[in-house]
Coordinates of C-alpha atoms and ligand atoms in Angstrom, one line a residue:
Chain A
X1277 CA 42.8 -21.5 36.1
X1278 CA 40.6 -24.9 35.6
X1279 CA 41.7 -25.8 39.1
X1280 CA 40.0 -22.2 40.1
X1281 CA 37.1 -22.9 37.9
X1282 CA 36.1 -26.9 39.3
X1283 CA 36.5 -25.2 42.8
X1284 CA 34.9 -22.1 42.3
X1285 CA 32.5 -23.7 40.0
X1286 CA 29.0 -23.0 41.6
X1287 CA 30.4 -19.3 42.6
X1288 CA 31.1 -18.6 39.0
X1289 CA 27.9 -19.7 37.8
X1290 CA 26.3 -17.9 40.4
X1291 CA 27.7 -14.6 39.0
X1292 CA 27.0 -15.8 36.0
X1293 CA 23.0 -16.4 36.0
X1294 CA 22.8 -13.3 38.3
X1295 CA 24.4 -11.1 35.1
X1296 CA 22.3 -12.9 32.8
X1297 CA 19.1 -11.8 35.1
X1298 CA 20.1 -8.1 35.1
X1299 CA 20.5 -8.0 31.2
X1300 CA 17.4 -10.3 30.6
X1301 CA 15.8 -8.1 32.8
X1302 CA 16.4 -4.6 31.8
X1303 CA 16.1 -5.4 28.2
X1304 CA 12.9 -6.8 28.8
X1305 CA 11.9 -4.2 30.9
X1306 CA 13.4 -1.5 28.3
X1307 CA 11.6 -3.2 25.2
X1308 CA 8.6 -2.5 27.3
X1309 CA 8.8 0.8 28.0
X1310 CA 10.4 1.6 24.3
X1311 CA 7.3 -0.2 22.6
X1312 CA 4.8 1.9 24.8
X1313 CA 6.7 5.0 24.2
X1314 CA 6.7 4.3 20.2
X1315 CA 2.8 4.1 20.7
X1316 CA 2.2 7.2 22.7
X1317 CA 4.7 8.6 19.6
X1318 CA 2.7 7.4 17.0
X1319 CA -0.7 9.4 18.6
X1320 CA 1.2 12.8 19.6
X1321 CA 3.9 12.9 16.7
X1322 CA 5.1 16.3 18.1
X1323 CA 7.0 13.9 20.5
X1324 CA 9.1 12.5 18.0
X1325 CA 11.7 14.9 18.0
X1326 CA 11.7 15.8 21.7
X1327 CA 12.1 11.8 22.2
X1328 CA 14.6 11.2 19.9
X1329 CA 17.0 14.3 20.7
X1330 CA 16.5 13.2 24.9
X1331 CA 18.0 9.9 24.1
X1332 CA 20.7 10.7 22.2
X1333 CA 21.8 13.4 24.8
X1334 CA 21.7 10.2 27.5
X1335 CA 23.5 7.9 25.2
X1336 CA 26.3 10.3 24.9
X1337 CA 26.9 10.7 28.9
X1338 CA 29.7 8.0 29.8
X1339 CA 28.2 5.0 31.3
X1340 CA 29.9 5.4 35.0
X1341 CA 28.5 9.2 35.2
X1342 CA 25.1 8.1 34.8
X1343 CA 25.8 5.5 37.3
X1344 CA 27.4 7.5 40.0
X1345 CA 24.8 10.2 39.2
X1346 CA 22.1 7.7 40.0
X1347 CA 23.6 6.6 43.2
X1348 CA 22.1 9.2 45.3
X1349 CA 18.4 8.4 43.8
X1350 CA 17.9 4.9 43.9
X1351 CA 21.3 4.1 45.9
X1352 CA 24.1 1.7 45.6
X1353 CA 23.4 -1.6 43.9
X1354 CA 21.5 -3.7 41.0
X1355 CA 18.7 -1.3 41.1
X1356 CA 20.6 1.6 39.8
X1357 CA 22.5 -0.6 37.6
X1358 CA 19.3 -1.9 36.1
X1359 CA 18.1 2.1 35.5
X1360 CA 21.2 3.0 33.9
X1361 CA 21.2 0.4 31.7
X1362 CA 17.3 0.3 30.9
X1363 CA 18.2 4.4 29.8
X1364 CA 21.1 3.1 27.5
X1365 CA 18.7 0.6 26.0
X1366 CA 16.1 2.8 25.5
X1367 CA 17.8 4.6 22.8
X1368 CA 18.6 2.1 20.7
X1369 CA 15.2 0.2 21.1
X1370 CA 13.0 3.7 20.3
X1371 CA 14.9 4.3 17.6
X1372 CA 15.0 1.1 16.2
X1373 CA 11.7 0.7 16.7
X1374 CA 10.5 4.2 14.9
X1375 CA 12.7 3.6 12.3
X1376 CA 11.9 0.2 12.0
X1377 CA 7.9 1.3 11.2
X1378 CA 8.9 4.2 9.7
X1379 CA 10.7 1.7 7.4
X1380 CA 7.5 -0.1 6.0
X1381 CA 6.3 1.5 2.7
X1382 CA 3.4 3.8 3.1
X1383 CA 1.6 2.2 0.3
X1384 CA 1.4 -0.9 1.8
X1385 CA -0.4 0.1 4.9
X1386 CA -2.9 1.9 2.4
X1387 CA -3.7 -0.8 0.7
X1388 CA -4.1 -2.9 3.8
X1389 CA -6.8 -0.3 5.4
X1390 CA -8.3 -0.2 2.0
X1391 CA -9.1 -3.8 1.4
X1392 CA -11.0 -3.9 4.6
X1393 CA -7.9 -4.6 7.3
X1394 CA -8.3 -3.3 10.9
X1395 CA -5.8 -1.1 12.9
X1396 CA -5.2 -4.4 14.8
X1397 CA -5.0 -6.3 11.7
X1398 CA -3.0 -4.4 10.3
X1399 CA -0.6 -3.5 13.0
X1400 CA -0.3 -7.0 13.5
X1401 CA 0.1 -9.0 10.0
X1402 CA 1.4 -5.9 8.0
X1403 CA 3.2 -3.7 10.2
X1404 CA 4.9 -5.7 12.7
X1405 CA 6.3 -8.6 10.4
X1406 CA 7.7 -5.7 8.0
X1407 CA 9.2 -3.5 10.9
X1408 CA 10.8 -6.5 12.7
X1409 CA 14.0 -7.0 10.8
X1410 CA 15.1 -3.5 12.3
X1411 CA 13.4 -4.1 15.3
X1412 CA 15.0 -7.4 16.1
X1413 CA 18.6 -5.2 15.5
X1414 CA 17.9 -2.9 18.2
X1415 CA 17.1 -5.9 20.7
X1416 CA 20.9 -7.4 19.6
X1417 CA 22.5 -4.2 20.1
X1418 CA 20.7 -3.4 23.8
X1419 CA 21.8 -7.1 24.5
X1420 CA 25.3 -6.8 23.3
X1421 CA 25.4 -3.3 25.0
X1422 CA 23.8 -4.7 28.0
X1423 CA 26.3 -7.2 29.0
X1424 CA 28.9 -4.9 28.8
X1425 CA 27.3 -2.2 31.1
X1426 CA 26.4 -4.9 33.4
X1427 CA 29.9 -5.9 33.9
X1428 CA 30.9 -2.1 34.5
X1429 CA 28.2 -1.4 37.2
X1430 CA 30.0 -3.8 39.5
X1431 CA 31.4 -0.3 40.5
X1432 CA 28.1 0.7 42.2
X1433 CA 27.7 -2.7 43.6
X1434 CA 26.1 -4.4 41.5
X1435 CA 26.2 -8.1 41.1
X1436 CA 27.4 -10.3 38.1
X1437 CA 30.4 -11.1 36.4
X1438 CA 31.7 -8.0 36.8
X1439 CA 32.4 -8.7 40.5
X1440 CA 34.9 -11.5 39.6
X1441 CA 36.4 -9.3 37.0
X1442 CA 36.9 -6.4 38.8
X1443 CA 38.0 -8.7 42.6
X1444 CA 40.4 -10.4 40.3
X1445 CA 42.6 -6.8 39.2
X1446 CA 42.2 -5.6 43.0
X1447 CA 43.4 -8.9 44.6
X1448 CA 45.8 -9.5 41.1
X1449 CA 44.0 -13.2 41.0
X1450 CA 44.6 -13.1 37.1
X1451 CA 42.4 -16.5 37.3
X1452 CA 39.6 -14.6 38.0
X1453 CA 40.4 -11.9 35.5
X1454 CA 40.3 -14.3 32.9
X1455 CA 37.3 -16.7 33.6
X1456 CA 35.4 -13.1 33.9
X1457 CA 37.0 -12.1 30.6
X1458 CA 36.4 -15.4 28.7
X1459 CA 32.5 -15.6 30.0
X1460 CA 31.6 -12.3 29.5
X1461 CA 33.3 -12.5 25.7
X1462 CA 31.6 -16.2 25.1
X1463 CA 28.6 -14.3 26.5
X1464 CA 28.1 -11.2 24.2
X1465 CA 29.5 -13.8 20.9
X1466 CA 26.4 -15.7 21.9
X1467 CA 23.9 -12.9 21.7
X1468 CA 25.4 -11.7 18.7
X1469 CA 24.8 -15.3 17.1
X1470 CA 21.2 -15.9 18.6
X1471 CA 20.1 -12.3 17.2
X1472 CA 22.0 -12.3 14.2
X1473 CA 20.0 -15.4 13.1
X1474 CA 16.8 -14.4 14.4
X1475 CA 17.8 -10.9 12.6
X1476 CA 18.2 -12.6 9.1
X1477 CA 15.1 -14.9 9.5
X1478 CA 13.3 -11.8 10.1
X1479 CA 14.7 -10.2 7.2
X1480 CA 14.2 -12.7 4.9
X1481 CA 10.5 -13.3 5.8
X1482 CA 9.9 -9.6 5.5
X1483 CA 11.1 -9.8 1.9
X1484 CA 9.7 -12.4 1.2
X1485 CA 12.6 -15.0 0.8
X1486 CA 11.4 -17.7 2.4
Chain B
X1062 CA -33.7 1.4 -14.4
X1063 CA -30.4 0.1 -13.2
X1064 CA -29.6 0.7 -9.4
X1065 CA -27.3 3.8 -7.9
X1066 CA -24.4 2.2 -6.4
X1067 CA -22.9 5.4 -5.4
X1068 CA -24.3 8.2 -4.6
X1069 CA -22.5 11.7 -3.6
X1070 CA -24.7 14.5 -2.3
X1071 CA -22.6 17.6 -2.0
X1072 CA -19.6 16.4 -0.6
X1073 CA -16.5 18.6 0.9
X1074 CA -13.4 17.7 1.7
X1075 CA -10.9 20.1 3.8
X1076 CA -7.8 19.3 5.2
X1077 CA -6.8 20.2 8.6
X1078 CA -4.2 22.8 7.8
X1079 CA -5.2 23.9 4.4
X1080 CA -7.0 26.7 3.5
X1081 CA -8.8 25.5 0.4
X1082 CA -11.1 22.2 0.1
X1083 CA -9.1 19.4 -1.7
X1084 CA -12.6 18.5 -3.0
X1085 CA -15.4 21.2 -2.7
X1086 CA -19.4 20.6 -3.6
X1087 CA -19.2 17.5 -5.5
X1088 CA -22.9 15.7 -6.1
X1089 CA -22.6 12.7 -8.7
X1090 CA -24.3 9.4 -8.8
X1091 CA -22.5 6.4 -10.6
X1092 CA -25.1 3.9 -11.8
X1093 CA -24.3 -0.4 -11.0
X1094 CA -22.6 -1.9 -13.7
X1095 CA -21.2 1.6 -15.0
X1096 CA -17.8 2.2 -15.7
X1097 CA -16.8 5.8 -14.8
X1098 CA -13.3 7.2 -15.4
X1099 CA -12.1 10.1 -13.3
X1100 CA -10.0 12.5 -15.5
X1101 CA -7.9 15.7 -14.1
X1102 CA -4.5 17.3 -13.6
X1103 CA -2.3 16.3 -10.8
X1104 CA -3.4 17.5 -7.5
X1105 CA -7.2 18.3 -8.3
X1106 CA -8.8 16.2 -5.8
X1107 CA -8.9 12.9 -7.7
X1108 CA -7.4 10.6 -5.2
X1109 CA -9.1 12.5 -2.0
X1110 CA -12.5 11.7 -3.9
X1111 CA -11.9 7.8 -4.5
X1112 CA -10.4 7.5 -0.2
X1113 CA -13.6 9.6 0.7
X1114 CA -15.7 6.6 -1.3
X1115 CA -14.0 4.2 0.4
X1116 CA -14.0 6.2 4.1
X1117 CA -10.1 6.1 4.2
X1118 CA -11.5 9.8 4.5
X1119 CA -14.2 11.2 6.4
X1120 CA -16.0 14.0 4.5
X1121 CA -16.1 17.4 6.1
X1122 CA -19.8 17.8 5.2
X1123 CA -22.0 15.7 2.8
X1124 CA -23.3 12.4 2.6
X1125 CA -22.2 9.5 0.7
X1126 CA -24.3 6.8 0.0
X1127 CA -24.0 3.1 -0.9
X1128 CA -26.8 0.9 -2.6
X1129 CA -29.0 4.1 -0.6
X1130 CA -27.4 3.4 2.4
X1131 CA -25.1 6.4 3.9
X1132 CA -22.0 4.6 4.5
X1133 CA -21.3 7.0 7.7
X1134 CA -23.5 4.6 9.2
X1135 CA -21.4 0.9 8.2
X1136 CA -18.5 -0.4 9.7
X1137 CA -15.5 1.0 7.9
X1138 CA -13.4 -2.0 7.5
X1139 CA -16.7 -4.7 7.0
X1140 CA -17.8 -1.7 4.0
X1141 CA -14.3 -1.9 2.8
X1142 CA -14.1 -5.5 2.0
X1143 CA -17.3 -5.6 -0.4
X1144 CA -15.2 -2.5 -2.2
X1145 CA -12.2 -3.6 -4.7
X1146 CA -9.6 -1.2 -4.0
X1147 CA -6.7 -0.9 -6.3
X1148 CA -4.0 1.9 -5.6
X1149 CA -1.2 3.5 -7.8
X1150 CA 1.9 2.2 -6.0
X1151 CA 0.3 -1.3 -5.9
X1152 CA 1.2 -2.1 -2.1
X1153 CA 1.3 -5.4 -2.2
X1154 CA 2.2 -7.1 1.3
X1155 CA 6.1 -8.1 0.3
X1156 CA 6.0 -10.8 3.0
X1157 CA 2.7 -12.9 1.5
X1158 CA 3.0 -14.8 -1.6
X1159 CA 0.8 -14.0 -4.2
X1160 CA -1.9 -16.6 -3.2
X1161 CA -1.8 -15.2 0.4
X1162 CA -2.0 -11.4 -1.2
X1163 CA -5.1 -12.4 -3.4
X1164 CA -6.5 -14.2 -0.3
X1165 CA -6.6 -11.4 2.0
X1166 CA -10.0 -10.8 2.7
X1167 CA -11.3 -14.2 2.2
X1168 CA -9.1 -15.3 5.0
X1169 CA -10.7 -12.3 6.8
X1170 CA -14.4 -13.2 5.9
X1171 CA -13.2 -17.0 7.3
X1172 CA -13.0 -18.7 4.1
X1173 CA -12.0 -22.1 4.2
X1174 CA -8.7 -23.6 2.6
X1175 CA -9.9 -25.4 -0.5
X1176 CA -12.4 -22.3 -1.2
X1177 CA -9.6 -19.8 -0.9
X1178 CA -7.3 -21.7 -3.0
X1179 CA -10.3 -22.3 -6.0
X1180 CA -10.8 -18.2 -6.2
X1181 CA -7.5 -17.6 -6.3
X1182 CA -6.7 -19.8 -9.3
X1183 CA -10.1 -18.5 -10.8
X1184 CA -8.5 -14.7 -10.3
X1185 CA -5.0 -15.4 -11.3
X1186 CA -6.5 -16.9 -14.6
X1187 CA -8.7 -14.0 -14.8
X1188 CA -6.1 -11.3 -14.8
X1189 CA -4.0 -13.6 -17.3
X1190 CA -1.4 -15.1 -14.9
X1191 CA -0.9 -18.9 -14.9
X1192 CA -1.9 -19.9 -11.7
X1193 CA 0.5 -22.8 -10.9
X1194 CA 3.3 -20.7 -11.8
X1195 CA 2.3 -17.4 -9.8
X1196 CA 0.6 -18.6 -6.9
X1197 CA 3.2 -19.3 -4.3
X1198 CA 6.1 -16.2 -5.6
X1199 CA 6.5 -13.3 -3.8
X1200 CA 5.7 -9.7 -5.2
X1201 CA 9.4 -8.9 -4.8
X1202 CA 10.2 -11.4 -7.4
X1203 CA 7.2 -9.9 -10.0
X1204 CA 7.6 -7.5 -13.2
X1205 CA 5.2 -3.9 -12.5
X1206 CA 2.8 -5.1 -14.5
X1207 CA 2.5 -8.5 -12.8
X1208 CA 2.2 -6.8 -9.5
X1209 CA -1.1 -5.1 -10.9
X1210 CA -2.7 -7.3 -12.1
X1211 CA -2.2 -9.0 -8.7
X1212 CA -3.0 -6.4 -6.8
X1213 CA -6.3 -6.1 -9.2
X1214 CA -6.9 -10.1 -8.3
X1215 CA -6.5 -9.1 -4.8
X1216 CA -8.5 -6.4 -5.1
X1217 CA -11.4 -8.5 -7.1
X1218 CA -11.2 -11.2 -4.5
X1219 CA -15.0 -11.6 -2.5
X1220 CA -16.7 -10.5 -6.1
X1221 CA -16.7 -6.5 -4.9
X1222 CA -20.0 -4.7 -6.5
X1223 CA -17.5 -1.5 -6.9
X1224 CA -14.0 -1.2 -7.8
X1225 CA -12.1 1.8 -7.4
X1226 CA -9.0 2.1 -9.0
X1227 CA -6.4 5.0 -8.6
X1228 CA -4.3 5.3 -11.5
X1229 CA -3.4 2.0 -11.7
X1230 CA -1.3 2.2 -14.7
X1231 CA 0.6 4.7 -14.1
X1232 CA 3.7 3.3 -14.1
X1233 CA 3.5 0.8 -16.7
X1234 CA 4.5 0.9 -20.4
X1235 CA 2.6 1.6 -23.0
X1236 CA 1.9 -1.8 -24.6
X1237 CA 1.3 -4.1 -21.0
X1238 CA -0.9 -0.9 -20.3
X1239 CA -3.1 -1.7 -23.2
X1240 CA -3.1 -5.0 -22.6
X1241 CA -3.7 -4.2 -18.8
X1242 CA -6.7 -1.9 -20.0
X1243 CA -8.3 -4.3 -22.2
X1244 CA -8.2 -6.7 -19.5
X1245 CA -10.1 -4.6 -17.1
X1246 CA -12.8 -3.8 -19.7
X1247 CA -13.4 -7.7 -20.2
X1248 CA -13.3 -8.4 -16.5
X1249 CA -15.7 -5.3 -16.1
X1250 CA -18.1 -6.9 -18.4
X1251 CA -18.1 -10.5 -17.0
X1252 CA -18.0 -9.4 -13.7
X1253 CA -20.8 -6.6 -14.1
X1254 CA -19.2 -4.2 -11.3
X1255 CA -19.4 -1.1 -10.9
X1256 CA -15.8 0.5 -12.0
X1257 CA -14.5 4.1 -10.8
X1258 CA -11.4 4.4 -12.4
X1259 CA -8.7 7.1 -11.8
X1260 CA -6.6 8.7 -14.6
X1261 CA -5.0 11.6 -16.1
X1262 CA -4.2 9.9 -19.4
X1263 CA -6.9 11.3 -21.6
X1264 CA -7.2 8.3 -24.3
X1265 CA -7.1 5.8 -21.5
X1266 CA -10.2 7.6 -19.6
X1267 CA -12.0 7.7 -23.2
X1268 CA -11.2 3.9 -24.2
X1269 CA -12.4 2.9 -20.7
X1270 CA -15.1 5.1 -19.4
X1271 CA -18.7 5.3 -20.1
X1272 CA -18.7 8.0 -18.6
X1273 CA -16.2 10.5 -17.9
X1274 CA -16.1 12.8 -15.1
X1275 CA -13.6 15.8 -15.2
X1276 CA -11.8 17.6 -12.2
X1277 CA -10.2 20.6 -11.4
X1278 CA -9.6 22.3 -8.0
X1279 CA -11.8 20.0 -6.3
X1280 CA -14.8 20.5 -8.6
X1281 CA -16.7 18.3 -10.9
X1282 CA -16.3 20.0 -14.5
X1283 CA -18.6 17.9 -16.4
X1284 CA -19.7 14.3 -15.9
X1285 CA -20.8 12.9 -19.0
X1286 CA -19.9 10.3 -22.1
X1287 CA -16.6 10.6 -23.9
X1288 CA -18.7 11.8 -27.1
X1289 CA -20.7 14.4 -25.2
X1290 CA -17.3 15.4 -23.6
X1291 CA -15.5 16.1 -27.1
X1292 CA -18.6 17.6 -28.7
X1293 CA -19.9 19.9 -26.1
X1294 CA -17.1 20.8 -23.6
X1295 CA -18.8 22.0 -20.9
X1296 CA -16.4 24.8 -20.3
X1297 CA -12.6 26.0 -21.8
X1298 CA -11.1 24.1 -18.8
X1299 CA -12.7 20.6 -20.4
X1300 CA -12.3 21.9 -24.0
X1301 CA -8.2 22.4 -23.5
X1302 CA -7.6 19.3 -21.2
X1303 CA -9.1 17.0 -24.0
X1304 CA -8.3 19.2 -26.6
X1305 CA -12.0 19.1 -27.9
X1306 CA -11.1 21.3 -30.9
X1307 CA -8.5 18.8 -32.3
X1308 CA -9.7 16.8 -35.3
X1309 CA -6.8 14.4 -34.2
X1310 CA -8.0 14.0 -30.8
X1311 CA -11.3 13.7 -31.7
X1312 CA -9.8 10.6 -33.6
X1313 CA -7.9 9.2 -31.3
X1314 CA -10.3 9.1 -28.2
X1315 CA -13.6 8.6 -29.7
X1316 CA -15.0 5.1 -30.0
X1317 CA -16.4 3.6 -32.8
X1318 CA -19.8 1.6 -31.3
X1319 CA -20.8 5.3 -30.4
X1320 CA -22.1 5.9 -34.0
X1321 CA -22.8 2.5 -35.4
X1322 CA -25.4 2.6 -38.2
X1323 CA -27.6 -1.0 -37.1
X1324 CA -27.8 -3.4 -39.7
X1325 CA -29.0 -6.7 -39.9
X1326 CA -28.4 -9.4 -43.2
X1327 CA -24.9 -10.4 -44.1
X1328 CA -22.2 -7.8 -44.5
X1329 CA -21.0 -7.5 -48.1
X1330 CA -18.1 -5.6 -47.0
X1331 CA -14.7 -7.3 -46.3
X1332 CA -13.3 -5.1 -43.6
X1333 CA -14.1 -5.6 -40.2
X1334 CA -13.4 -3.6 -36.8
X1335 CA -13.7 -4.4 -33.3
X1336 CA -16.6 -2.5 -31.5
X1337 CA -13.7 -1.1 -29.4
X1338 CA -11.6 0.9 -32.1
X1339 CA -11.1 4.3 -32.0
X1340 CA -12.0 6.3 -35.2
X1341 CA -8.6 6.9 -36.3
X1342 CA -8.8 3.3 -36.9
X1343 CA -11.7 3.5 -39.1
X1344 CA -10.7 6.7 -41.1
X1345 CA -7.1 4.3 -41.8
X1346 CA -9.9 1.4 -42.8
X1347 CA -11.1 4.2 -45.1
X1348 CA -8.2 5.8 -46.6
X1349 CA -6.6 2.2 -47.1
X1350 CA -9.5 0.4 -48.8
X1351 CA -12.3 0.9 -51.3
X1352 CA -15.1 0.2 -49.1
X1353 CA -18.4 2.0 -48.4
X1354 CA -19.2 0.4 -45.5
X1355 CA -17.1 -1.0 -42.6
X1356 CA -18.3 -4.0 -40.5
X1357 CA -18.0 -3.5 -36.7
X1358 CA -17.7 -6.8 -34.9
X1359 CA -18.1 -7.7 -31.2
X1360 CA -15.3 -9.6 -28.9
X1361 CA -17.2 -13.3 -30.3
X1362 CA -16.7 -11.7 -34.1
X1363 CA -20.2 -11.5 -34.4
X1364 CA -21.5 -8.6 -36.5
X1365 CA -23.3 -5.6 -34.5
X1366 CA -23.4 -3.0 -37.3
X1367 CA -21.8 -1.3 -39.8
X1368 CA -20.3 2.7 -40.4
X1369 CA -20.1 4.6 -43.8
X1370 CA -17.8 7.4 -44.1
X1371 CA -20.6 9.7 -43.8
X1372 CA -20.9 8.5 -40.5
X1373 CA -17.7 9.1 -39.4
X1374 CA -17.9 12.7 -40.7
X1375 CA -20.9 13.4 -38.8
X1376 CA -19.5 12.1 -35.6
X1377 CA -16.1 13.6 -35.9
X1378 CA -19.1 16.9 -36.1
X1379 CA -16.3 19.7 -37.3
X1380 CA -17.6 23.3 -37.2
X1381 CA -18.1 24.4 -40.7
X1382 CA -15.9 27.5 -40.5
X1383 CA -13.1 25.3 -39.4
X1384 CA -9.8 27.0 -40.3
X1385 CA -7.7 24.3 -42.5
X1386 CA -4.9 27.1 -43.2
X1387 CA -1.7 26.5 -41.8
Ligands
ATP932 N1 -3.7 13.9 3.8 C1 -4.1 14.9 3.3 N2 -3.6 16.1 4.5 C2 -3.3 17.2 3.7 N3 -3.9 18.0 2.5 C3 -4.0 16.5 1.2 C4 -3.7 15.4 1.9 N4 -4.4 14.7 0.8 C5 -4.3 15.1 -0.3 N5 -4.4 16.7 0.0 C6 -4.2 17.8 -0.7 O1 -5.5 17.6 -1.6 C7 -5.1 18.0 -2.8 C8 -5.9 16.9 -3.7 O2 -5.2 15.7 -3.9 P1 -5.0 14.5 -3.9 O3 -4.0 13.6 -3.6 O4 -6.9 14.2 -4.1 O5 -4.9 14.8 -5.9 P2 -4.7 14.0 -6.9 O6 -5.8 14.4 -7.8 O7 -5.3 12.9 -6.8 O8 -3.6 14.3 -7.7 P3 -2.7 13.1 -8.5 O9 -2.8 12.6 -9.6 O10 -1.1 14.0 -8.2 O11 -2.6 11.9 -7.9 C9 -3.7 18.4 -2.9 O12 -3.4 20.0 -2.8 C10 -2.9 17.7 -2.0 O13 -1.9 18.5 -1.3
MG933 MG1 -3.7 11.0 -6.9

């Protein structure tokens, strides 16, 4: 295994970077879309249940089914992988961002307006910091979920660590499988750790403990 | 003539999707420096009235003027910064220290650090909290009463000419509540701010207000001094709400400074009561001692007048035909 790694070091690293790139890109894209959606729902309240129900439905579709469903539209490859990942991320992110803002005590917002903060000032200095812990939880889940989704996306020809894993399985090259497994696990572990720390920090900040 | 701080001119507020106006044809004037309490049962439109004044709600029709200026012409945020606003649930920012909470508006106005610090120290002392102990605490670590005090300090930060308070002491125990009431009275005297104070506690309304507004179903029922309301309730609703017919209620809610006989010279009676005392206190003093007059003093202990038992009886103004039978 070590032999394989020293020999194909650049190949593994390339796949890892590709994997990270897809994950980062889809989480970033879904975060932006989710924020826009939440802003829209804030204006048009009737959209709230519609959006939530739609995403709950999407979320219950098995990932492989969604991947294959997308192929006729966006073809084989990274594009379909990103679209599917974004759809799953949107479920988690929209829900968490919404419940993050819902969790902010209405009296606090009212007091903010009442003493003369503008809409933006209230949003940036009151609502956002107080909603942040739950939003960060959403981002953490989105990252963890995306890492595994992108592994599966190899099935429709997307790049990343999945290529190494599935290739190893097909050719019964256990070195590849093992390296793939370890790298993916470490990736998930690191994302979880980093965001748990940020989450803790945000929570302490929101509740006035630091 | 004092200026008119706030004037409402045939103000209506009807919320979308409701079939009855929450505030209906309200016209009133509040003089600069006056302390007005608003009394009424739950849902009668007190909060709505206050939020209309603060422009958190816009009127459906009618006009509100702040020192003569229609508030519709003013920028809402800038206008609100001139007005102190204390809500029932306090609404302190949990992620900000006491100091940052109080300095919110000064910060918006771009005050420098040292000015903000000095002001926070001043305000914490004013509301009876030791500045060095409390300034760096977070709201989560304060008792309900302490939070109310910080909320009050935050509202007073830039010396507002108008202070709006919406049932600020609703959820506070009786002792702390009395303490805070005295605090608010003192602060109002010191700053000469105009105060509009909502409560549904008759005793609180009468203790604090120079004038009391009684509301029911979105309309003003009576706007008068506590004495006037007790002695001449405008209608059956007012009479029932303040229990105007009851001797005990009158004794409890009417203040002695309303019946002072002016008195110059050295008082010869040893019993002194504070000007804010209720008539019940006066009656009690007469009952336990054998004096002809009771001396009334102000905060500094200076004599400002005296009352006799006759004064007390007149003040109570009980009808001749009062039915004493059980
Ligand atoms: N934002 C709103 N939308 C619709 N109706 C409202 C709104 N705010 C208040 N109301 C209605 O207006 C009426 C008056 O409400 P308001 O909150 O002013 O009462 P209140 O006198 O402050 O009562 P309380 O003593 O319980 O605080 C109520 O019938 C209430 O249901
Ligand atoms: Mg209310």
